[in-house]
Coordinates of C-alpha atoms in Angstrom, one line a residue:
A19 CA 4.0 18.2 5.5
A20 CA 6.0 20.8 6.8
S21 CA 3.5 22.7 7.2
D22 CA 1.4 20.5 9.3
I23 CA 4.0 21.5 12.0
A24 CA 3.7 24.9 14.7
G25 CA 7.2 26.1 15.2
P26 CA 9.9 26.4 12.4
P27 CA 10.8 23.5 10.7
A28 CA 14.2 22.9 10.0
P29 CA 16.1 22.9 6.8
N30 CA 15.4 20.2 4.5
T31 CA 13.4 18.2 6.7
D32 CA 10.8 16.1 5.4
F33 CA 8.2 14.1 7.5
S34 CA 7.6 10.1 6.4
P35 CA 4.1 9.7 5.0
K36 CA 1.5 7.7 7.2
P37 CA 1.1 4.3 6.9
A38 CA -1.0 2.2 4.6
D39 CA -3.9 0.8 7.1
M40 CA -3.1 -3.0 8.1
D41 CA -5.2 -5.2 5.8
T42 CA -3.3 -8.7 4.7
V43 CA -3.8 -12.3 5.0
S44 CA -1.7 -12.5 8.7
I45 CA -3.2 -9.0 9.6
V46 CA -6.8 -8.0 10.6
K47 CA -7.5 -4.1 9.6
S48 CA -7.8 -1.8 12.5
P49 CA -7.8 1.8 13.0
V50 CA -3.8 2.6 13.6
V51 CA -4.6 4.7 17.0
L52 CA -5.5 3.1 19.8
R53 CA -8.5 4.7 22.2
G54 CA -6.9 6.5 24.8
I55 CA -3.7 7.4 25.8
I56 CA -1.7 6.7 23.1
G57 CA -1.9 10.5 21.0
S58 CA -1.7 11.1 17.2
R59 CA 1.4 8.4 16.0
N60 CA 0.3 8.7 12.3
P61 CA 3.4 10.2 10.8
G62 CA 3.0 13.2 8.3
Q63 CA -0.5 14.1 10.4
R64 CA 0.9 15.2 13.8
G65 CA -0.3 18.6 13.6
S66 CA -1.5 20.7 16.8
L67 CA 0.0 17.6 18.6
L68 CA 3.8 18.4 17.7
G69 CA 3.4 22.1 17.8
G70 CA 0.4 22.5 20.1
Y71 CA 3.1 21.0 23.0
G72 CA 6.2 22.5 22.1
G73 CA 8.0 20.7 19.8
S74 CA 8.6 21.9 15.7
G75 CA 10.3 21.0 12.5
I76 CA 13.2 21.3 14.6
T77 CA 12.9 18.4 17.2
E78 CA 11.3 16.2 14.2
G79 CA 14.0 16.5 11.5
A80 CA 15.9 15.3 15.0
V81 CA 13.9 12.2 15.3
M82 CA 13.3 11.4 11.1
R83 CA 17.6 11.5 11.6
A84 CA 18.1 8.5 14.0
L85 CA 14.8 6.9 12.4
R86 CA 17.4 6.6 9.6
W87 CA 20.4 6.2 11.6
L88 CA 18.7 3.3 13.0
K89 CA 17.5 2.0 10.0
K90 CA 21.0 1.7 8.3
E91 CA 22.5 -0.2 11.4
Q92 CA 19.6 -2.8 11.9
K93 CA 21.2 -6.2 11.5
P94 CA 20.3 -8.6 8.7
D95 CA 18.3 -10.7 10.7
G96 CA 16.1 -7.5 12.0
S97 CA 17.9 -6.6 15.6
W98 CA 20.1 -4.3 16.7
G99 CA 23.1 -4.4 19.4
N100 CA 23.0 -6.1 22.8
P101 CA 19.8 -7.8 20.8
S102 CA 16.7 -8.4 22.7
A103 CA 16.7 -4.8 25.2
M104 CA 18.4 -2.9 21.9
T105 CA 15.8 -4.2 19.4
A106 CA 13.2 -3.9 21.7
L107 CA 13.8 -0.1 21.9
A108 CA 14.5 0.3 18.7
L109 CA 11.3 -1.0 18.1
L110 CA 9.2 1.3 20.8
T111 CA 11.4 4.8 18.9
Y112 CA 9.5 3.2 15.4
L113 CA 6.2 2.4 17.5
A114 CA 6.0 5.7 18.8
H115 CA 6.4 7.2 15.4
G116 CA 3.3 5.4 14.4
E117 CA 5.8 3.0 12.2
T118 CA 3.8 0.1 10.9
P119 CA 5.0 -2.9 8.4
T120 CA 3.4 -0.9 6.2
S121 CA 4.8 2.1 6.3
E122 CA 6.4 3.4 2.8
E123 CA 9.9 4.3 4.1
F124 CA 10.1 2.2 7.5
G125 CA 8.0 -0.5 7.0
P126 CA 10.7 -3.3 6.5
T127 CA 12.5 -2.7 9.0
V128 CA 9.8 -2.8 11.6
E129 CA 8.8 -5.9 10.0
K130 CA 12.4 -7.3 10.8
A131 CA 12.0 -5.8 14.4
I132 CA 8.8 -7.4 15.2
K133 CA 9.7 -10.8 13.7
W134 CA 12.9 -10.9 15.6
L135 CA 11.6 -11.0 18.6
C136 CA 8.7 -13.4 18.0
D137 CA 11.0 -15.4 16.6
N138 CA 13.8 -15.6 19.8
Q139 CA 11.5 -15.5 22.1
R140 CA 11.3 -19.2 24.4
P141 CA 8.1 -21.4 25.4
D142 CA 8.8 -19.7 28.9
G143 CA 7.7 -16.4 27.9
L144 CA 11.9 -15.3 28.2
F145 CA 13.9 -14.0 25.3
N146 CA 16.7 -15.4 23.7
Q147 CA 20.5 -13.5 24.6
N148 CA 18.8 -11.6 27.5
D149 CA 21.0 -8.7 29.5
A150 CA 22.3 -9.5 33.0
H151 CA 19.5 -8.3 34.9
A152 CA 16.8 -9.5 32.5
Y153 CA 15.4 -5.4 31.5
S154 CA 14.8 -6.7 28.4
Q155 CA 12.2 -8.8 29.6
P156 CA 9.9 -6.4 30.7
I157 CA 11.3 -3.9 27.6
C158 CA 10.4 -6.8 25.5
A159 CA 6.9 -6.8 26.3
Y160 CA 6.5 -3.4 25.8
A161 CA 6.9 -3.1 22.6
L162 CA 5.5 -5.9 21.7
C163 CA 2.4 -5.1 23.8
E164 CA 2.0 -1.2 21.2
A165 CA 3.0 -3.2 18.1
Y166 CA 0.2 -5.3 18.6
A167 CA -2.0 -2.3 19.6
L168 CA -0.8 -0.4 16.5
T169 CA -0.9 -3.8 14.4
K170 CA -3.6 -5.7 15.6
V171 CA -1.4 -8.7 14.6
P172 CA -3.2 -11.6 16.1
V173 CA 0.6 -13.8 16.2
I174 CA 2.0 -10.6 17.9
K175 CA -0.7 -10.6 20.9
T176 CA 0.3 -14.4 21.2
V177 CA 4.0 -13.3 21.9
A178 CA 2.9 -10.8 23.9
E179 CA 0.7 -12.4 26.2
K180 CA 3.9 -14.7 27.3
A181 CA 6.0 -11.8 27.6
I182 CA 3.6 -10.1 30.3
A183 CA 3.1 -13.4 31.6
V184 CA 6.8 -13.5 33.0
V185 CA 6.1 -9.9 34.0
L186 CA 3.1 -10.0 36.4
K187 CA 5.0 -13.8 38.0
G188 CA 7.5 -11.5 38.7
Q189 CA 5.8 -8.9 40.4
H190 CA 6.1 -9.4 44.7
P191 CA 3.2 -9.3 46.7
S192 CA 4.6 -5.4 47.8
G193 CA 4.3 -4.2 44.3
G194 CA 7.7 -4.5 43.4
F195 CA 10.2 -5.9 40.8
D196 CA 13.8 -7.2 41.1
Y197 CA 16.4 -8.4 38.7
G198 CA 15.5 -11.0 36.9
M199 CA 11.6 -11.1 37.8
K200 CA 12.7 -13.2 40.5
Q201 CA 10.6 -13.1 43.9
T202 CA 12.7 -11.3 46.5
E203 CA 12.4 -8.5 48.6
R204 CA 14.5 -5.9 46.7
D205 CA 12.6 -3.6 44.9
D206 CA 14.8 -1.7 42.8
T207 CA 12.7 1.2 41.1
S208 CA 14.9 1.5 37.7
V209 CA 13.4 -2.7 36.8
M210 CA 10.2 -1.0 38.3
G211 CA 10.0 1.5 35.6
W212 CA 10.4 -0.7 32.5
C213 CA 7.6 -3.4 33.9
A214 CA 5.1 -0.4 34.6
Q215 CA 5.7 0.9 31.3
S216 CA 4.9 -2.7 30.3
L217 CA 1.8 -2.8 32.1
K218 CA 0.3 0.3 31.1
A219 CA 0.7 -1.7 27.2
A220 CA -0.7 -4.3 28.0
H221 CA -3.7 -3.1 29.7
M222 CA -3.8 -0.2 27.0
A223 CA -3.7 -3.1 23.9
K224 CA -6.3 -5.6 25.7
I225 CA -3.2 -8.0 26.3
G226 CA -3.7 -10.6 28.9
N227 CA -6.4 -11.2 31.6
P228 CA -8.1 -7.6 32.0
E229 CA -8.2 -8.3 35.9
E230 CA -5.3 -9.7 36.4
V231 CA -3.4 -6.5 34.4
N232 CA -5.9 -3.9 36.6
K233 CA -4.6 -5.6 39.5
A234 CA -0.5 -5.6 38.9
I235 CA -1.4 -1.6 38.0
K236 CA -2.7 -0.9 41.6
L237 CA -0.5 -2.8 43.4
A238 CA 2.9 -1.3 41.4
V239 CA 1.8 1.9 42.8
K240 CA 2.0 0.4 46.2
G241 CA 5.7 -0.7 45.3
F242 CA 6.5 2.2 44.0
K243 CA 4.9 4.4 47.1
K244 CA 7.1 1.8 49.5
N245 CA 10.3 3.1 48.0
A246 CA 9.0 7.2 48.0
N247 CA 9.9 9.3 50.7
P248 CA 8.3 11.4 52.8
A249 CA 10.2 14.4 52.5
G250 CA 9.9 14.0 48.8
G251 CA 11.7 12.0 46.0
F252 CA 11.8 7.9 45.1
G253 CA 14.9 5.6 46.2
Y254 CA 16.4 2.6 44.2
T255 CA 15.3 0.1 46.3
G256 CA 14.2 2.2 49.3
P257 CA 12.8 5.8 50.1
Q258 CA 16.5 7.6 49.9
P259 CA 16.3 9.6 47.3
S260 CA 17.9 8.9 43.5
F261 CA 17.9 10.3 40.5
L262 CA 15.8 7.4 39.7
T263 CA 12.4 9.7 41.3
A264 CA 11.6 11.3 38.1
A265 CA 11.3 7.1 37.1
G266 CA 8.8 7.1 40.0
V267 CA 7.3 10.2 39.1
L268 CA 6.3 9.2 35.7
C269 CA 5.1 5.9 36.5
M270 CA 3.0 6.8 38.8
Q271 CA 1.9 9.0 36.6
L272 CA 0.6 6.4 33.6
L273 CA -0.4 3.9 36.2
G274 CA -3.4 5.9 37.3
A275 CA -1.9 7.8 40.3
S276 CA -1.1 11.3 39.3
K277 CA -2.5 13.4 41.6
D278 CA -1.1 11.3 44.7
I279 CA 0.9 13.1 47.2
D280 CA 4.7 11.1 46.2
V281 CA 3.6 12.5 42.8
E282 CA 3.8 16.1 43.7
R283 CA 6.6 15.8 46.2
G284 CA 8.9 13.9 43.4
L285 CA 8.0 16.6 40.9
A286 CA 9.5 18.8 43.6
W287 CA 12.2 17.3 44.1
C288 CA 13.2 17.4 40.4
D289 CA 12.2 20.6 40.4
Q290 CA 15.4 21.6 42.5
R291 CA 18.0 19.0 40.9
F292 CA 16.9 17.9 37.4
K293 CA 18.9 20.6 34.9
F294 CA 19.6 19.7 31.2
N295 CA 23.2 20.3 30.2
W296 CA 24.4 18.0 27.9
T297 CA 28.2 18.8 28.7
T298 CA 28.1 18.7 32.4
P299 CA 25.1 16.3 33.0
G300 CA 25.6 16.5 36.7
N301 CA 25.2 12.2 37.3
D302 CA 26.3 9.1 35.2
R303 CA 23.1 8.0 33.7
P304 CA 21.9 11.5 32.6
I305 CA 20.3 10.4 29.5
Y306 CA 18.3 7.3 31.2
H307 CA 17.2 10.1 33.7
W308 CA 16.5 12.3 31.3
Y309 CA 13.8 10.0 29.2
Y310 CA 11.8 9.8 32.5
V311 CA 12.3 13.4 33.5
T312 CA 11.4 14.4 29.9
Q313 CA 8.0 12.4 30.1
A314 CA 7.5 13.3 33.6
Y315 CA 7.5 17.1 32.9
F316 CA 5.2 16.0 30.1
H317 CA 2.4 14.7 31.8
T318 CA 2.4 17.3 34.6
G319 CA 1.7 19.9 31.7
G320 CA 1.7 23.6 32.6
K321 CA 4.7 26.0 34.0
R322 CA 6.9 23.1 34.5
W323 CA 6.6 21.2 31.1
S324 CA 7.0 24.6 29.5
A325 CA 10.5 25.5 31.0
W326 CA 11.4 21.7 30.7
N327 CA 10.6 21.7 27.3
A328 CA 12.8 25.4 26.5
Q329 CA 15.4 23.9 27.9
F330 CA 16.0 20.8 27.1
S331 CA 14.5 19.9 23.2
V332 CA 16.5 22.5 21.0
P333 CA 19.7 21.8 22.8
L334 CA 18.9 17.9 22.6
C335 CA 18.7 18.6 18.7
K336 CA 21.9 20.0 18.6
A337 CA 24.2 17.4 20.0
Q338 CA 23.2 15.0 17.8
I339 CA 26.3 13.4 15.8
V340 CA 24.8 14.3 11.9
L341 CA 25.9 12.2 8.9
K342 CA 25.4 14.1 5.8
G343 CA 24.2 11.9 3.2
A344 CA 25.1 8.5 4.9
G345 CA 21.4 7.0 4.8
V346 CA 20.7 4.3 2.9
D347 CA 18.5 6.5 0.9
G348 CA 21.7 8.9 0.8
K349 CA 19.2 11.4 3.1
D350 CA 20.9 12.4 6.4
I351 CA 21.1 10.3 9.5
G352 CA 22.2 11.3 13.0
Y353 CA 22.9 9.8 16.4
W354 CA 23.6 10.7 19.9
E355 CA 26.9 9.4 22.2
S356 CA 26.0 10.5 25.6
P357 CA 28.5 12.6 27.5
A358 CA 28.8 10.0 30.1
K359 CA 30.4 7.2 28.0
A360 CA 32.0 5.1 30.4
S361 CA 27.9 4.2 31.9
E362 CA 26.0 4.9 28.5
K363 CA 28.4 3.4 25.9
D364 CA 25.6 1.4 23.5
L365 CA 24.8 3.9 21.1
V366 CA 21.1 1.8 19.9
Y367 CA 20.5 2.9 24.0
S368 CA 21.3 6.6 23.8
T369 CA 19.4 7.1 20.0
T370 CA 16.2 5.5 21.2
L371 CA 16.1 7.3 24.4
C372 CA 16.9 10.8 22.7
A373 CA 14.5 10.0 20.6
L374 CA 11.9 8.7 22.3
M375 CA 12.4 12.2 24.2
L376 CA 11.7 14.1 21.2
Q377 CA 9.1 11.8 20.1
V378 CA 7.1 12.9 23.9
Y379 CA 4.7 15.4 21.9
Y380 CA 2.9 13.3 20.0
R381 CA 3.7 9.9 21.7
Y382 CA 1.0 9.7 24.5
L383 CA -2.2 12.0 25.0
P384 CA -1.1 13.5 28.9
T385 CA -2.1 11.6 31.7
F386 CA -4.3 14.8 32.4
K387 CA -6.0 15.1 29.4
T388 CA -7.1 11.3 29.2
P389 CA -10.6 11.2 27.2
K390 CA -13.4 10.6 30.4
E391 CA -14.3 7.3 28.4
I392 CA -11.4 5.7 29.6
D393 CA -11.5 6.6 32.9
E394 CA -11.8 4.4 35.6
V395 CA -12.0 5.5 38.9
Q396 CA -10.2 2.9 41.8
T397 CA -8.8 3.6 45.5
I398 CA -5.8 2.5 46.5
G399 CA -4.6 2.3 49.9
Q400 CA -2.1 5.0 51.0
D401 CA 0.2 5.5 54.2
A402 CA -1.7 2.1 56.0
G403 CA -5.2 3.1 54.7
K404 CA -5.5 6.0 56.2
V405 CA -5.6 7.7 52.7
K406 CA -7.5 7.2 49.9
V407 CA -6.6 8.7 46.3
E408 CA -8.0 8.0 42.5
V409 CA -6.7 6.3 40.1
S410 CA -7.6 6.0 36.8
I411 CA -6.6 3.5 34.5

């Protein structure tokens, strides 16, 4: 209900009801919320997590319109756009909202998306209709790990394990990843970002061999540090700082190295260069970079998050293109068209990333508030073994 949300609700904003517990022949009953970093994803019951971290009915109204737009845009076979990557991103957007196959409004949409991904996985763990650089592999693995975490459907676990196995096999000895999950000398921070998110999701959902996943997580931290600049910032394929700095910061946080000096240096770099301005974004892939910086600041908390949230949330909602009464149920729907139309021209892509930004308030618990019972102190060699950092996986 709107009364559960702190902050002013948007006019006529309604909230999706909580899904029923998963309990069918092929689905075992389990809690909707996984213990650990996953936050409160029960639609309609966000309460303090939405308002407490700066969200409101305005932000949730934009999310609901996006989910309803995606529902209308879904193909009959359950996919979206460039199938593998876009279907996984759309599924992640529903999962971030706590939607499962039992959800009242979006259940069939979620079920068809999961089924499409499962049906389109090859025996080698790769997915049909992959993109040129195989970004879809870690994105699909990410979505399927989260889908299993929220449903506990055994067949999803099987598909997720095969997907994450490809990611594990593609990790370099340096800890990084490259296009196509290939073993090369090239460590691509953009690819590494999705791989790191998939590894974290695998860890949370207990997908794959725990020792192998934990080893990959610790090694991935070294991979990001390899692309870190001592003066601040993370590079694309080396230490020359770039707008992928926020990706490096977020992934270090998610992988348990939030207190690492390169995270603070990266945040300071972002403070000077990241501004939210929809009409003059300042780089050629603004939504992609804002997706990372929003989460990085959220996991940092404090004044950094408060300042960014005040800067981005309402303007992002206002930038949504709203279609009155155009949903399949006659409700308002909405999408985002990136200001960088040449490089971010896929509407499913831009809409899912924008919606995920506005779901940050409840999608994950902030890493600085991760429950103690899941904290596991580890040490990772830093700066040629001269410094030790604490890592909570």
